[in-house]
Amino acid sequence: MKEVKVALVGNPNVGKTAIMNALAGTNEKVGNWPGVTVQKKTGRYNFRGFEIELIDLPGIYSLTSYTLEERVARSFLLNGDYDVAVNVLDVTLLARNLYLTLELLEMGLRPIVVLNKVDELQNLGFSVNKKELERSLNLPVVEVSAVRRTGLEELSELILQVATGDLKPKGFVPLYSDFLENAVSLIEMKLKRELPSSFPFNLRWFSIKLLERDPEVQDYLRKKFKNWEEVEREVNRIEEEVKERFNCDLPSFVARERFFLASKIATNAVKSSVELPLYTLSDRIDKFVTNPITGIPVFFLVMWGVFKITFDLSAPLSDLIDKFFSNLLPSFFEKALSGAPPFLLSLINDGLLAGVGAVMVFLPILAILYLLMSILEDIGYMARAAALWDNFMRFFGLSGASVIPMILGFGCNVPAVYATRAMRSSTLRLITMLIIPWISCSARLTVYAIFVGAFFKEHKSLILLFIYGLGILMALLFATLISKFKETSSECEFFIELPPYKLPSFNIVLSQTWIEVREFIFKAGSVIFVVSFLIWLVASLPPGVEYAGENSLVGHLGKLLLPIFKPLGIDDWKPVVALIFGALAKEVVVGTLGTLYGVGEEGLEKLLSQTFTPESAIAYMVFTLLYIPCVATIAAIKQESGSWKYPAALVVIELITAWITAFVVYRGASLLFS
Amino acid sequence: MTLFEVREGDKVKIVAIYGGLGVRNRLSSIGLYPGAEVKVIKAPPGPVIVEVAGSRIAIGQGMAKKVEVEKV
C-alpha cells in the first residue's frame, strides 16, 4: 500500500487534534519529538488504497525561531520527510491565522489550506468566500468542521491529489509595501552574490527572516557567510530608517506588514450578514472568572468538584480492581496450583498479579480525571484558570497553566503529570512535571494517618498542615531553582488566548480519554510491571526465605541501609524495607510495616509507638513525603519528558533532599519536644 | 500610560513594547505591534484582557506594564 505523509501545521486551538481525531479515529500515537520534550502526535488511516499518516506539528503563531515549539515545527517543515503540508486555520479568526499561512508561503511551501470551524462561523452570522480565498492565496482551500465531520472526505481527496502530483498548488508570493520590498531585495542581492546556487533555502525567505532578526537564521549565516558583517550593517541601517520613518523596530515592522496583508485577504474573503457585538456574554463570564476576588473561589469550587466526582466515582471501581488482583485471583491460583512449589505461587501472586494490579488500580482514577480535564479544556475554562493564576505563578518561574496539574497532584501525582499536556510552553511543562512529586498525594496520607494516630492525636491537623505545607514549599522552591537554570524567560507564555466558551464535543473528549488511558497501560504500565517484578525478586530471593523477611535480599538491603537512617532516629530495619516497597506506591509503606511486624494495620499504631519516638515519627513522615516518586509517577514522567534522564535526576535529588530535610526536622523536633 | 493602567471599554493604540526580541515577535504575530489598536475587555486586578483581531487575549500584569499605549 502506498503511504502518504501529511504535516499538519497551524495556530494553537485551531482544532488540528480534532481533525486528526475525526480522520484517524483512535488510531493515534503520542510520543515526543526527538531530543526535546515537545509532544508529537501521529495518526493513521486508509483512504482509497493509500495509507495516510498525519503528523501533528506543535501549535504555533509564527515561524520565527524563538520558542522550542516554533523551532521543532520549522525544522520539520524545512527538512522533514513528508509529502503534503496541510495548514489548518480557525476560520472564525481568519486574519490572525493567515499570518502563519503567509509565513509558510514565504518559506516556499504550498500547503493545502483547511478552514476549520465553518459551522461556528455560520452561527456567528458570517460566511466565507472560498473561491475568493483560493484566488488570492493561489492554494487549494477546503472547508471543514471537525465537530460535525463535514468536508473531511474532500480534504482526504485533496491530500491524495497533491501527493500523487495530479494537483500542483502554485501559491502566491506575499508582496509587502514598497519600503519593505526594497529592503528585502537589498539583502537578497547581498546574499546572492556570495551564496552558491545550490543553496538549499529560499533566499527571499532568508532575507525576510534576517530583517526579523531570527536567531537561527542569523547563526546559520554567521557561520557560512564571509561578508556577514556587511549584511548585518545593512540590516542595522534599515532598522534605523524604519525607526525614524515608522516609529517602530524592524522585526515588529515586518510583522505589522504581514498582519496588514493577512487582514486584507481575510476581509475580502469573509462576508458578514449581520452586525453583532462578538461574544458579550463570554466577556462577562471572563471578567468574573479571571478577577482574583471572584475567580479564585470559582477555581477552588471547580477543583473541588473535579476531586469529588473523581474520587466518588473511582473509589468503588478501584476497590473492585484491587480486590480482584489482591484477593480473588490469588486465592484462585492458590487452589488451582495447590500442588505447585510455593516459589511459583509467590511468583504469580506477589510478583505478576501485584504488578498488573498496581497498573490497573490507577485506571479508574486516571480515566475519570482525564475525562473531566478534557471537558474543562474543551469548554474553554483551562485557559481562564491559567490567566487567573499567571501573576502568582510567575513569581516562582512557572506560568498560570502550572496550577491545575499541581492541584491535581494532591489527588494523585500520575494524572497530574499527564495534565501538564495542556501546557503550551514545553520548558514550563517540563518544570511543572518535575515539581509534581513534591506535592503530597492522597496515597501518602495513609502513612501520615497511621503515624499521626500513634503519636500526635492532639495535634493532628497541625502536623498534617506542616507536612502538606512542606511539600508545597519544596515544589515552589524547586521550581524557582530549575527556572534559573532553564532560562524560562525566553520561553514564557506572554499571553494566553481565551477561546470562546463552547459545549464539549463528546466524541472528541471520549476518544482522547481512551487514547490517553491506552497509552498509560502500554507505556507507563510496562515500567510499573517491571519494577513490581524486580521488587518481588529481591523480596523472595534467595529461594526458600520468608517473603520480604529478615533473610531475604530486601531484608539484607534494609539492614545495609539502616546506618543511613540512624541519624533520622530510625533504629529498626523494618521501616527501611517498608520505604523500599513504598517505591511501588506510597500506600504500600503501611501495608509492608503491618506484614513485617506481623500485626496487620490495626495493631500497627500501638506497635509503632514502641519502635518510634515522636521525633523519628515526624522525620519518617517527612522522608515519606519527599523521597522518590512512586514508580507510576516515574513512568509517567519518563513517558511525558521522553527521556530517562529527567526522572533519574529527580530520584537522586529527591532522595538527597528528603534525607537532609528529614534530618533537619528530626533535630528541630528533638529541640522542640524536649 | 501602560496597558496596566487602562480602563474597561477603552480603545487604545499600542505605542511601544518593551522587552526582548522574542517577546515582541510573539506579541506581534498575534496582532499586538506598535500601531495596532486594541479594545480593553477587562482591566486589573487579575490579567488584562484585550480584543485583538477578533480574538481575546489575556495578558499578565508583568507583561501589561511593558506595553505602552495611548487612548484613541
XYZ file of C-alpha atoms in Angstrom:
746
model
C 0.000 0.000 0.000
C 1.313 3.419 -0.864
C 1.998 5.681 2.071
C 1.379 9.416 2.208
C 2.857 11.543 4.987
C 0.984 14.700 5.870
C 2.267 17.517 8.117
C -0.471 19.412 9.960
C 0.551 22.952 10.834
C -1.477 25.716 12.461
C -2.030 28.056 15.414
C -2.870 26.682 18.875
C -6.602 25.993 19.439
C -7.479 25.700 15.730
C -8.620 22.098 16.089
C -5.737 20.194 14.494
C -6.146 17.415 17.030
C -9.891 17.361 16.429
C -9.331 16.984 12.681
C -6.829 14.209 13.310
C -9.357 12.525 15.566
C -12.121 12.850 13.003
C -9.926 11.363 10.275
C -7.892 8.729 12.101
C -10.236 7.918 14.985
C -8.360 6.480 17.939
C -5.641 5.134 15.690
C -3.283 7.679 17.166
C 0.162 7.588 18.726
C 1.542 10.027 21.272
C 5.263 10.488 21.678
C 7.922 13.156 21.751
C 9.901 14.911 19.066
C 13.450 13.515 19.128
C 15.603 15.093 21.812
C 13.034 17.555 23.127
C 10.063 17.479 25.480
C 7.637 18.726 22.839
C 4.783 16.299 22.322
C 4.370 14.609 18.952
C 1.076 13.123 17.832
C 0.631 10.972 14.763
C -2.451 9.259 13.374
C -3.047 6.844 10.513
C -5.983 5.989 8.302
C -6.669 4.373 4.957
C -8.218 6.224 2.064
C -8.736 4.893 -1.483
C -5.982 2.320 -1.095
C -3.477 4.764 0.368
C -2.256 4.765 3.922
C -2.278 8.364 5.123
C -0.131 9.283 8.115
C -0.956 12.584 9.797
C 1.835 14.298 11.740
C 0.536 16.943 14.136
C 3.143 19.714 14.452
C 3.175 21.822 17.637
C 0.612 24.650 17.596
C 2.419 27.912 16.781
C 1.572 31.523 15.975
C 4.597 32.242 13.828
C 7.594 30.531 12.254
C 10.361 32.558 13.809
C 12.717 30.525 15.959
C 12.028 31.961 19.408
C 10.339 29.045 21.115
C 11.110 25.345 21.143
C 7.730 24.627 19.503
C 8.478 27.025 16.670
C 11.916 25.531 16.120
C 10.536 21.971 16.081
C 7.773 22.854 13.614
C 10.047 24.893 11.388
C 12.864 22.398 11.140
C 10.358 19.650 10.337
C 8.808 21.773 7.599
C 12.218 22.666 6.165
C 13.945 19.277 6.292
C 11.330 16.826 7.399
C 10.160 13.909 5.432
C 6.553 14.479 4.454
C 4.644 14.557 1.181
C 1.918 17.112 1.801
C 1.707 20.139 4.081
C -1.737 20.983 5.426
C -2.284 24.358 7.067
C -5.256 24.269 9.448
C -6.957 27.612 10.099
C -9.633 28.647 12.554
C -11.939 30.410 10.114
C -13.505 32.487 12.915
C -10.086 34.124 13.392
C -9.085 34.159 9.757
C -6.852 37.258 9.750
C -4.668 36.092 12.578
C -4.454 32.558 11.214
C -3.475 33.764 7.756
C -0.388 35.348 9.304
C 1.124 31.869 9.617
C -0.061 30.943 6.116
C 1.847 33.937 4.734
C 4.954 32.781 6.569
C 4.580 29.308 5.047
C 4.286 30.860 1.598
C 7.384 32.980 2.263
C 9.280 29.782 3.048
C 8.271 28.463 -0.352
C 5.757 25.909 0.922
C 2.484 25.331 -0.929
C 0.145 23.943 1.722
C -3.457 22.817 1.384
C -5.489 25.357 3.349
C -8.110 23.873 5.692
C -10.742 26.221 7.079
C -11.896 24.574 10.294
C -14.959 25.561 12.361
C -17.050 26.697 9.361
C -20.155 25.757 11.372
C -19.182 28.192 14.143
C -18.621 30.944 11.612
C -22.123 30.439 10.226
C -23.567 30.501 13.740
C -21.957 33.890 14.237
C -23.692 35.148 11.098
C -20.708 35.176 8.769
C -19.853 33.358 5.601
C -16.547 32.761 3.915
C -15.939 33.078 0.207
C -13.820 30.036 -0.528
C -13.268 30.905 -4.197
C -12.005 34.356 -3.282
C -9.563 32.900 -0.779
C -8.359 30.304 -3.291
C -7.800 33.065 -5.808
C -5.837 35.363 -3.508
C -3.668 32.660 -1.964
C -3.426 30.564 -5.133
C -3.726 27.475 -2.951
C -6.389 24.744 -2.694
C -8.851 25.577 0.080
C -11.259 23.181 1.792
C -13.964 23.975 4.352
C -14.172 21.531 7.247
C -15.969 21.083 10.512
C -14.148 18.531 12.655
C -17.025 18.550 15.145
C -19.761 17.935 12.571
C -17.452 15.792 10.446
C -18.071 17.666 7.232
C -15.589 18.304 4.446
C -13.288 15.530 5.622
C -13.566 13.405 2.512
C -12.845 16.394 0.312
C -9.728 17.030 2.420
C -8.501 13.431 2.025
C -9.202 13.708 -1.695
C -7.090 16.869 -1.965
C -4.270 15.293 0.050
C -4.126 12.390 -2.416
C -4.257 14.678 -5.430
C -1.330 16.716 -4.134
C 0.603 13.615 -3.072
C 0.251 11.947 -6.459
C 1.102 15.144 -8.306
C -2.307 15.427 -10.008
C -2.708 18.788 -8.356
C 0.191 21.209 -8.090
C -0.676 24.197 -5.891
C 1.062 27.278 -7.240
C 0.942 29.511 -4.207
C 1.408 33.248 -4.361
C 4.441 35.157 -3.187
C 3.336 37.600 -0.489
C 4.358 41.097 -1.541
C 4.535 43.890 1.018
C 4.921 47.658 0.938
C 7.490 49.232 -1.403
C 9.693 50.133 1.527
C 9.863 46.568 2.846
C 10.199 45.076 -0.646
C 13.199 47.341 -1.351
C 14.803 46.303 1.926
C 14.229 42.617 1.164
C 15.687 42.905 -2.355
C 18.713 44.727 -0.989
C 19.506 41.960 1.475
C 18.677 39.281 -1.075
C 21.167 40.758 -3.554
C 23.911 40.861 -0.950
C 23.303 37.229 -0.074
C 23.071 36.075 -3.693
C 26.487 37.494 -4.515
C 28.216 35.004 -2.321
C 25.951 32.045 -1.695
C 26.254 29.031 -4.021
C 23.484 28.396 -6.497
C 22.818 25.119 -4.690
C 21.808 26.982 -1.523
C 19.015 24.828 -0.088
C 16.703 27.555 1.236
C 14.501 30.187 -0.313
C 16.630 33.338 -0.460
C 13.737 35.753 -0.212
C 12.546 33.986 2.908
C 16.051 34.073 4.378
C 16.218 37.818 3.741
C 12.879 38.455 5.430
C 13.955 36.384 8.421
C 17.174 38.388 8.657
C 15.124 41.558 8.841
C 13.124 39.928 11.622
C 16.447 39.118 13.340
C 15.625 35.442 13.529
C 18.278 33.897 15.819
C 18.630 30.594 13.929
C 18.946 32.217 10.514
C 21.467 34.720 11.883
C 23.585 31.958 13.409
C 23.457 29.958 10.202
C 24.712 32.841 8.092
C 27.291 33.961 10.630
C 28.978 30.592 10.118
C 28.513 30.183 6.361
C 28.786 33.689 5.055
C 32.090 35.566 4.783
C 30.618 39.016 4.468
C 28.187 38.514 7.290
C 29.207 41.764 8.951
C 28.381 43.732 5.857
C 24.894 42.235 5.778
C 24.444 42.897 9.473
C 25.445 46.538 8.961
C 22.885 46.815 6.197
C 20.148 45.369 8.416
C 21.085 47.829 11.156
C 20.915 50.693 8.697
C 17.429 49.623 7.578
C 16.358 49.365 11.207
C 17.472 52.973 11.834
C 15.469 54.147 8.863
C 12.366 52.226 9.984
C 12.650 53.688 13.468
C 12.837 57.173 12.061
C 10.095 56.865 9.474
C 7.640 54.467 11.093
C 8.435 54.826 14.797
C 8.759 51.050 15.183
C 11.526 48.458 15.481
C 12.354 46.396 12.419
C 11.013 42.957 13.465
C 7.703 44.493 14.568
C 7.578 46.423 11.319
C 7.867 43.220 9.290
C 5.219 41.550 11.448
C 2.925 44.545 11.024
C 3.227 44.422 7.243
C 2.420 40.725 7.284
C -0.533 41.342 9.532
C -1.866 44.072 7.210
C -1.715 41.738 4.254
C -3.352 38.892 6.202
C -6.169 41.224 7.317
C -6.697 42.447 3.765
C -7.019 38.910 2.419
C -9.340 37.959 5.295
C -11.608 40.990 4.879
C -12.016 40.221 1.190
C -12.945 36.610 1.892
C -15.277 36.847 4.893
C -18.702 38.376 4.475
C -20.849 39.373 7.399
C -24.604 39.079 7.027
C -25.384 40.653 10.386
C -23.743 43.274 12.508
C -23.377 41.893 16.004
C -21.221 42.536 19.026
C -18.984 39.457 19.191
C -19.397 37.357 22.297
C -20.509 39.736 25.048
C -21.752 37.056 27.441
C -18.407 35.293 27.170
C -16.667 38.574 28.054
C -18.826 38.989 31.120
C -18.006 35.481 32.306
C -14.319 36.150 31.645
C -14.378 39.269 33.821
C -15.861 37.194 36.609
C -13.589 34.150 36.414
C -10.285 35.950 35.823
C -10.721 38.581 38.532
C -8.900 37.203 41.602
C -11.663 38.228 44.032
C -14.366 36.218 42.277
C -12.186 33.933 40.176
C -10.238 32.207 42.956
C -13.375 30.967 44.777
C -14.767 29.760 41.440
C -11.491 27.993 40.721
C -11.447 26.147 44.031
C -15.093 25.232 43.616
C -14.338 23.740 40.198
C -11.321 21.844 41.527
C -13.303 20.584 44.500
C -15.985 19.334 42.097
C -13.383 17.595 39.972
C -11.921 15.817 43.019
C -15.307 14.923 44.419
C -16.529 13.377 41.185
C -13.230 11.617 40.533
C -12.864 10.032 43.946
C -16.548 9.233 44.437
C -16.769 7.503 41.088
C -13.357 5.847 41.048
C -13.153 4.594 44.645
C -15.598 1.668 44.270
C -14.066 0.740 40.900
C -10.509 0.880 42.222
C -11.564 -1.191 45.244
C -13.104 -3.786 42.973
C -9.996 -3.987 40.822
C -7.797 -4.119 43.918
C -9.866 -6.938 45.434
C -9.787 -8.810 42.152
C -5.983 -8.706 41.913
C -5.063 -8.978 45.587
C -7.764 -11.372 46.887
C -9.843 -13.093 44.268
C -7.205 -14.085 41.729
C -4.537 -15.005 44.336
C -6.903 -17.328 46.176
C -7.965 -18.808 42.865
C -4.358 -19.571 41.992
C -3.706 -20.929 45.455
C -6.436 -23.503 44.896
C -5.645 -24.202 41.268
C -1.931 -24.664 41.911
C -2.224 -26.376 45.268
C 0.478 -28.942 44.448
C 2.880 -26.496 42.820
C 6.074 -25.270 44.517
C 5.461 -22.212 46.730
C 8.073 -20.346 44.704
C 5.853 -20.491 41.604
C 2.766 -19.455 43.523
C 4.599 -16.486 45.024
C 5.842 -15.515 41.555
C 2.269 -15.442 40.282
C 0.599 -13.851 43.293
C 3.200 -11.491 44.749
C 5.065 -10.821 41.532
C 2.830 -10.867 38.455
C -0.597 -10.162 39.925
C 0.716 -7.426 42.230
C 2.376 -5.826 39.205
C -0.685 -5.996 36.956
C -2.862 -4.854 39.854
C -0.595 -1.854 40.502
C -1.210 -0.710 36.933
C -4.916 -1.487 36.876
C -5.931 0.291 40.101
C -4.831 3.555 38.530
C -7.150 3.177 35.562
C -10.471 4.418 37.028
C -8.924 7.478 38.656
C -6.895 8.268 35.560
C -9.772 7.812 33.126
C -12.256 9.903 35.117
C -9.824 12.684 35.938
C -8.632 12.817 32.357
C -12.187 12.920 31.079
C -13.064 15.836 33.376
C -9.874 17.657 32.437
C -10.528 17.327 28.707
C -14.048 18.641 29.266
C -12.687 21.666 31.151
C -10.176 22.189 28.363
C -12.771 21.758 25.634
C -15.296 24.198 27.092
C -12.510 26.766 27.470
C -12.144 27.007 31.255
C -8.488 25.869 31.384
C -7.299 28.972 29.549
C -9.142 31.201 32.054
C -7.717 29.366 35.059
C -4.238 29.789 33.592
C -4.849 33.516 33.073
C -6.132 33.844 36.646
C -3.024 32.327 38.254
C -0.419 33.698 35.903
C 0.759 36.622 38.049
C 1.202 34.493 41.135
C 2.984 31.603 39.435
C 5.418 33.840 37.545
C 6.914 34.601 40.905
C 8.244 31.027 41.009
C 9.286 30.859 37.381
C 6.119 28.965 36.435
C 3.075 30.012 34.449
C -0.615 30.076 35.263
C -1.079 26.846 33.363
C 1.011 25.006 36.002
C -1.656 25.453 38.666
C -4.106 22.789 37.550
C -1.558 19.961 37.316
C -0.199 20.973 40.735
C -3.630 20.929 42.343
C -4.383 17.562 40.740
C -1.173 16.314 42.333
C -2.864 16.410 45.727
C -5.180 13.678 44.481
C -2.671 11.588 42.578
C 0.639 12.581 41.002
C 0.187 10.320 37.969
C -2.738 12.072 36.239
C -1.186 15.375 37.370
C 1.871 14.618 35.251
C -0.359 13.830 32.267
C -2.371 17.011 32.856
C 0.719 19.074 32.017
C -0.068 18.232 28.392
C -2.441 21.173 28.311
C 0.546 23.498 28.771
C 1.860 25.166 25.654
C 5.420 26.025 26.602
C 7.346 22.768 26.735
C 10.029 24.136 29.083
C 7.473 25.239 31.660
C 5.702 21.942 31.149
C 8.878 20.037 31.962
C 9.459 22.084 35.132
C 5.876 21.567 36.241
C 6.022 17.793 35.833
C 9.305 17.692 37.767
C 7.852 19.504 40.800
C 4.614 17.499 40.972
C 6.153 14.633 43.018
C 6.798 17.060 45.900
C 3.064 17.604 46.202
C 1.648 15.186 48.742
C -0.750 12.801 47.000
C -3.621 11.031 48.761
C -1.662 7.741 48.915
C 0.878 9.367 51.246
C -1.945 10.371 53.569
C -2.313 6.722 54.636
C 1.234 6.822 56.021
C 0.660 10.103 57.862
C -2.659 8.877 59.203
C -1.123 5.919 60.979
C 1.802 7.869 62.465
C -0.327 10.852 63.471
C -2.753 8.407 65.087
C 0.091 6.801 67.027
C 1.915 9.932 68.167
C 0.089 13.202 67.610
C -3.547 12.582 68.469
C -3.891 16.087 69.946
C -2.179 17.980 67.133
C -3.412 16.011 64.124
C -4.292 18.950 61.880
C -1.212 20.941 62.831
C 1.127 18.107 61.873
C -0.745 17.418 58.637
C -0.688 21.117 57.773
C 3.059 21.132 58.362
C 3.606 18.115 56.098
C 1.411 19.386 53.243
C 2.856 22.889 53.557
C 6.380 21.481 53.420
C 5.513 19.677 50.179
C 4.139 22.842 48.558
C 7.125 24.852 49.758
C 9.530 22.296 48.272
C 7.661 22.298 44.966
C 7.783 26.079 44.623
C 11.395 26.266 45.803
C 12.425 23.596 43.335
C 10.532 25.376 40.530
C 12.308 28.645 41.285
C 15.644 26.828 41.232
C 15.151 24.953 37.948
C 13.749 28.001 36.193
C 17.032 29.766 36.999
C 18.909 27.084 35.063
C 16.401 26.500 32.294
C 16.069 30.175 31.332
C 12.332 30.256 31.222
C 12.304 33.968 30.471
C 12.756 33.320 26.762
C 10.165 30.553 26.758
C 7.430 32.224 28.752
C 3.909 32.354 27.555
C 3.488 36.103 27.487
C -0.176 35.924 26.769
C -2.956 33.386 26.847
C -5.546 33.221 24.144
C -9.067 32.847 25.529
C -11.073 30.785 23.057
C -14.850 31.371 23.083
C -16.746 29.119 25.506
C -18.477 26.169 23.916
C -20.184 22.921 24.767
C -17.776 19.997 24.950
C -17.843 17.710 21.949
C -18.166 14.297 23.479
C -16.777 12.155 20.709
C -13.534 14.142 20.801
C -13.335 14.117 24.612
C -14.079 10.402 24.822
C -11.686 9.298 22.130
C -8.932 11.478 23.624
C -9.501 9.901 27.043
C -9.387 6.434 25.543
C -6.120 7.228 23.743
C -4.550 8.516 26.975
C -5.643 5.502 29.018
C -4.355 3.131 26.375
C -1.005 4.930 26.273
C -0.781 4.657 30.057
C -1.411 0.920 30.038
C 1.220 0.185 27.427
C 3.921 2.753 28.163
C 3.757 3.503 31.895
C 2.280 0.063 32.575
C 5.321 -1.779 31.289
C 7.668 0.188 33.560
C 5.428 -0.352 36.600
C 5.222 -4.042 35.782
C 8.988 -4.490 35.526
C 9.675 -2.673 38.799
C 6.998 -4.684 40.609
C 8.673 -7.834 39.376
C 12.128 -6.670 40.498
C 10.804 -5.878 43.959
C 9.234 -9.318 44.135
C 12.584 -10.789 43.140
C 14.558 -9.099 45.935
C 11.829 -9.971 48.425
C 11.813 -13.709 47.602
C 15.492 -14.440 46.967
C 17.406 -16.436 47.993
C 14.887 -19.265 47.396
C 13.115 -20.572 50.437
C 13.176 -17.404 52.573
C 10.068 -15.884 54.063
C 8.652 -13.276 51.661
C 10.332 -9.901 52.470
C 11.628 -11.479 55.674
C 14.834 -10.773 57.551
C 16.910 -13.157 55.426
C 15.582 -12.128 52.036
C 17.640 -9.838 49.803
C 15.432 -6.897 50.638
C 15.787 -7.639 54.348
C 19.576 -7.567 53.989
C 19.276 -4.391 51.952
C 17.208 -2.830 54.719
C 19.846 -3.713 57.285
C 22.594 -2.483 54.984
C 20.860 0.870 54.572
C 19.955 1.200 58.232
C 23.053 3.272 59.166
C 21.865 5.955 56.730
C 18.587 6.171 58.626
C 20.119 6.109 62.110
C 20.646 9.915 62.120
C 16.898 10.238 61.466
C 16.172 8.326 64.653
C 15.219 5.056 62.943
C 16.760 2.050 64.676
C 14.974 -0.848 63.002
C 15.460 -2.319 59.514
C 11.734 -2.954 59.016
C 10.675 0.669 58.356
C 13.580 0.893 55.898
C 12.289 -2.122 53.965
C 8.826 -0.526 54.030
C 10.302 2.537 52.319
C 11.863 0.347 49.610
C 8.449 -1.198 48.961
C 6.948 2.288 49.045
C 8.620 2.900 45.708
C 5.791 0.832 44.208
C 3.118 3.075 45.651
C 3.352 5.126 48.791
C 0.382 3.475 50.468
C 2.306 0.183 50.346
C 4.522 1.538 53.167
C 1.754 0.965 55.716
C 0.871 -2.489 54.429
C 4.517 -3.561 54.464
C 5.004 -2.324 58.021
C 1.954 -4.353 59.008
C 3.280 -7.500 57.336
C 6.809 -7.121 58.702
C 5.678 -6.532 62.271
C 3.134 -9.314 61.787
C 0.251 -7.318 63.231
C -1.896 -6.125 60.327
C -2.793 -2.487 60.013
C -4.978 -2.370 63.131
C -2.376 -3.281 65.719
C 0.251 -1.249 63.935
C -0.432 2.044 65.699
C 0.312 0.549 69.072
C 3.427 -1.237 67.884
C 4.790 1.842 66.159
C 4.548 3.881 69.334
C 7.069 1.424 70.780
C 9.579 1.435 67.897
C 9.398 5.132 67.031
C 9.696 8.325 69.052
C 7.548 11.347 68.138
C 10.697 12.958 66.685
C 11.591 9.994 64.491
C 7.929 9.555 63.527
C 7.765 13.039 62.095
C 11.131 12.559 60.373
C 9.800 9.334 58.823
C 6.677 11.154 57.602
C 8.791 13.922 56.063
C 11.001 11.316 54.408
C 7.930 9.539 53.001
C 6.621 12.850 51.664
C 9.810 13.816 49.850
C 11.711 10.666 48.856
C 11.414 9.193 45.330
C 8.162 9.470 43.374
C 6.222 6.209 43.146
C 7.040 4.033 40.147
C 3.833 5.031 38.314
C 4.812 8.700 38.592
C 8.356 7.932 37.446
C 6.949 6.044 34.457
C 4.626 8.942 33.653
C 7.458 11.464 33.799
C 9.617 9.266 31.591
C 6.764 8.931 29.093
C 5.977 12.641 29.061
C 9.511 14.043 29.074
C 10.634 11.465 26.528
C 13.846 10.719 28.383
C 15.085 8.720 31.352
C 17.444 11.470 32.385
C 14.739 13.631 33.990
C 13.142 11.002 36.241
C 16.621 9.650 37.082
C 17.905 13.059 38.154
C 14.692 13.642 40.063
C 15.099 10.408 42.049
C 18.635 11.361 43.098
C 17.688 14.934 44.011
C 14.602 13.833 45.909
C 16.471 11.207 47.917
C 19.123 13.705 48.978
C 16.582 16.431 49.743
C 14.382 14.017 51.656
C 17.255 12.897 53.863
C 18.512 16.417 54.587
C 15.024 17.744 55.315
C 14.097 14.760 57.470
C 17.363 15.196 59.393
C 16.729 18.909 59.978
C 13.144 18.183 61.029
C 14.303 15.390 63.365
C 16.834 17.669 65.017
C 14.385 20.554 65.183
C 11.708 18.332 66.672
C 14.165 16.974 69.252
C 14.832 20.518 70.423
C 11.175 21.496 70.270
C 9.680 18.471 72.034
C 12.272 18.216 74.843
C 0.395 55.095 30.086
C 0.775 51.330 30.035
C -1.696 48.578 29.336
C -1.773 48.033 33.091
C -3.383 51.417 33.685
C -6.201 51.195 31.152
C -9.903 51.082 31.959
C -12.536 48.655 30.742
C -14.038 49.645 27.420
C -11.055 51.802 26.440
C -9.842 51.668 22.874
C -6.108 52.081 22.874
C -3.293 52.226 20.360
C -0.025 50.474 21.116
C 2.877 52.918 21.134
C 5.764 50.694 22.117
C 6.509 47.282 23.602
C 9.496 46.976 25.921
C 11.086 43.586 26.075
C 13.342 41.208 24.201
C 13.012 40.259 20.549
C 11.234 37.041 21.484
C 8.528 38.876 23.400
C 7.963 41.389 20.633
C 7.927 38.756 17.929
C 5.370 36.607 19.703
C 3.115 39.531 20.513
C 3.271 40.920 17.006
C 2.448 37.549 15.467
C -0.948 37.711 17.173
C -1.527 41.331 16.199
C -0.031 43.259 19.121
C 2.563 45.512 17.479
C 3.283 49.243 17.684
C 0.499 50.993 15.844
C -2.138 48.311 16.426
C -5.423 49.309 18.022
C -6.996 47.087 20.653
C -10.100 47.181 22.793
C -9.814 46.619 26.535
C -12.298 43.998 27.705
C -11.037 43.724 31.285
C -8.647 45.819 33.367
C -6.727 44.740 36.507
C -6.959 43.248 39.144
C -6.008 39.987 37.517
C -4.911 39.790 33.911
C -5.739 42.438 31.321
C -7.988 41.066 28.580
C -7.902 42.744 25.193
C -9.642 42.150 21.914
C -7.223 41.984 19.029
C -8.007 40.834 15.509
C -11.227 39.207 16.705
C -9.744 37.097 19.468
C -9.482 37.587 23.228
C -6.002 37.691 24.674
C -5.244 37.658 28.416
C -2.025 39.436 29.325
C -0.422 39.107 32.743
C 0.348 42.173 34.830
C 4.113 41.971 34.341
C 3.716 41.959 30.582
C 0.960 44.581 30.578
C 3.289 47.022 32.310
C 5.713 46.659 29.415
C 3.183 47.682 26.768
C 2.905 51.431 26.350
C -0.392 52.625 24.923
C -2.306 55.806 24.221
C -6.045 56.372 24.122
C -7.634 56.578 20.703
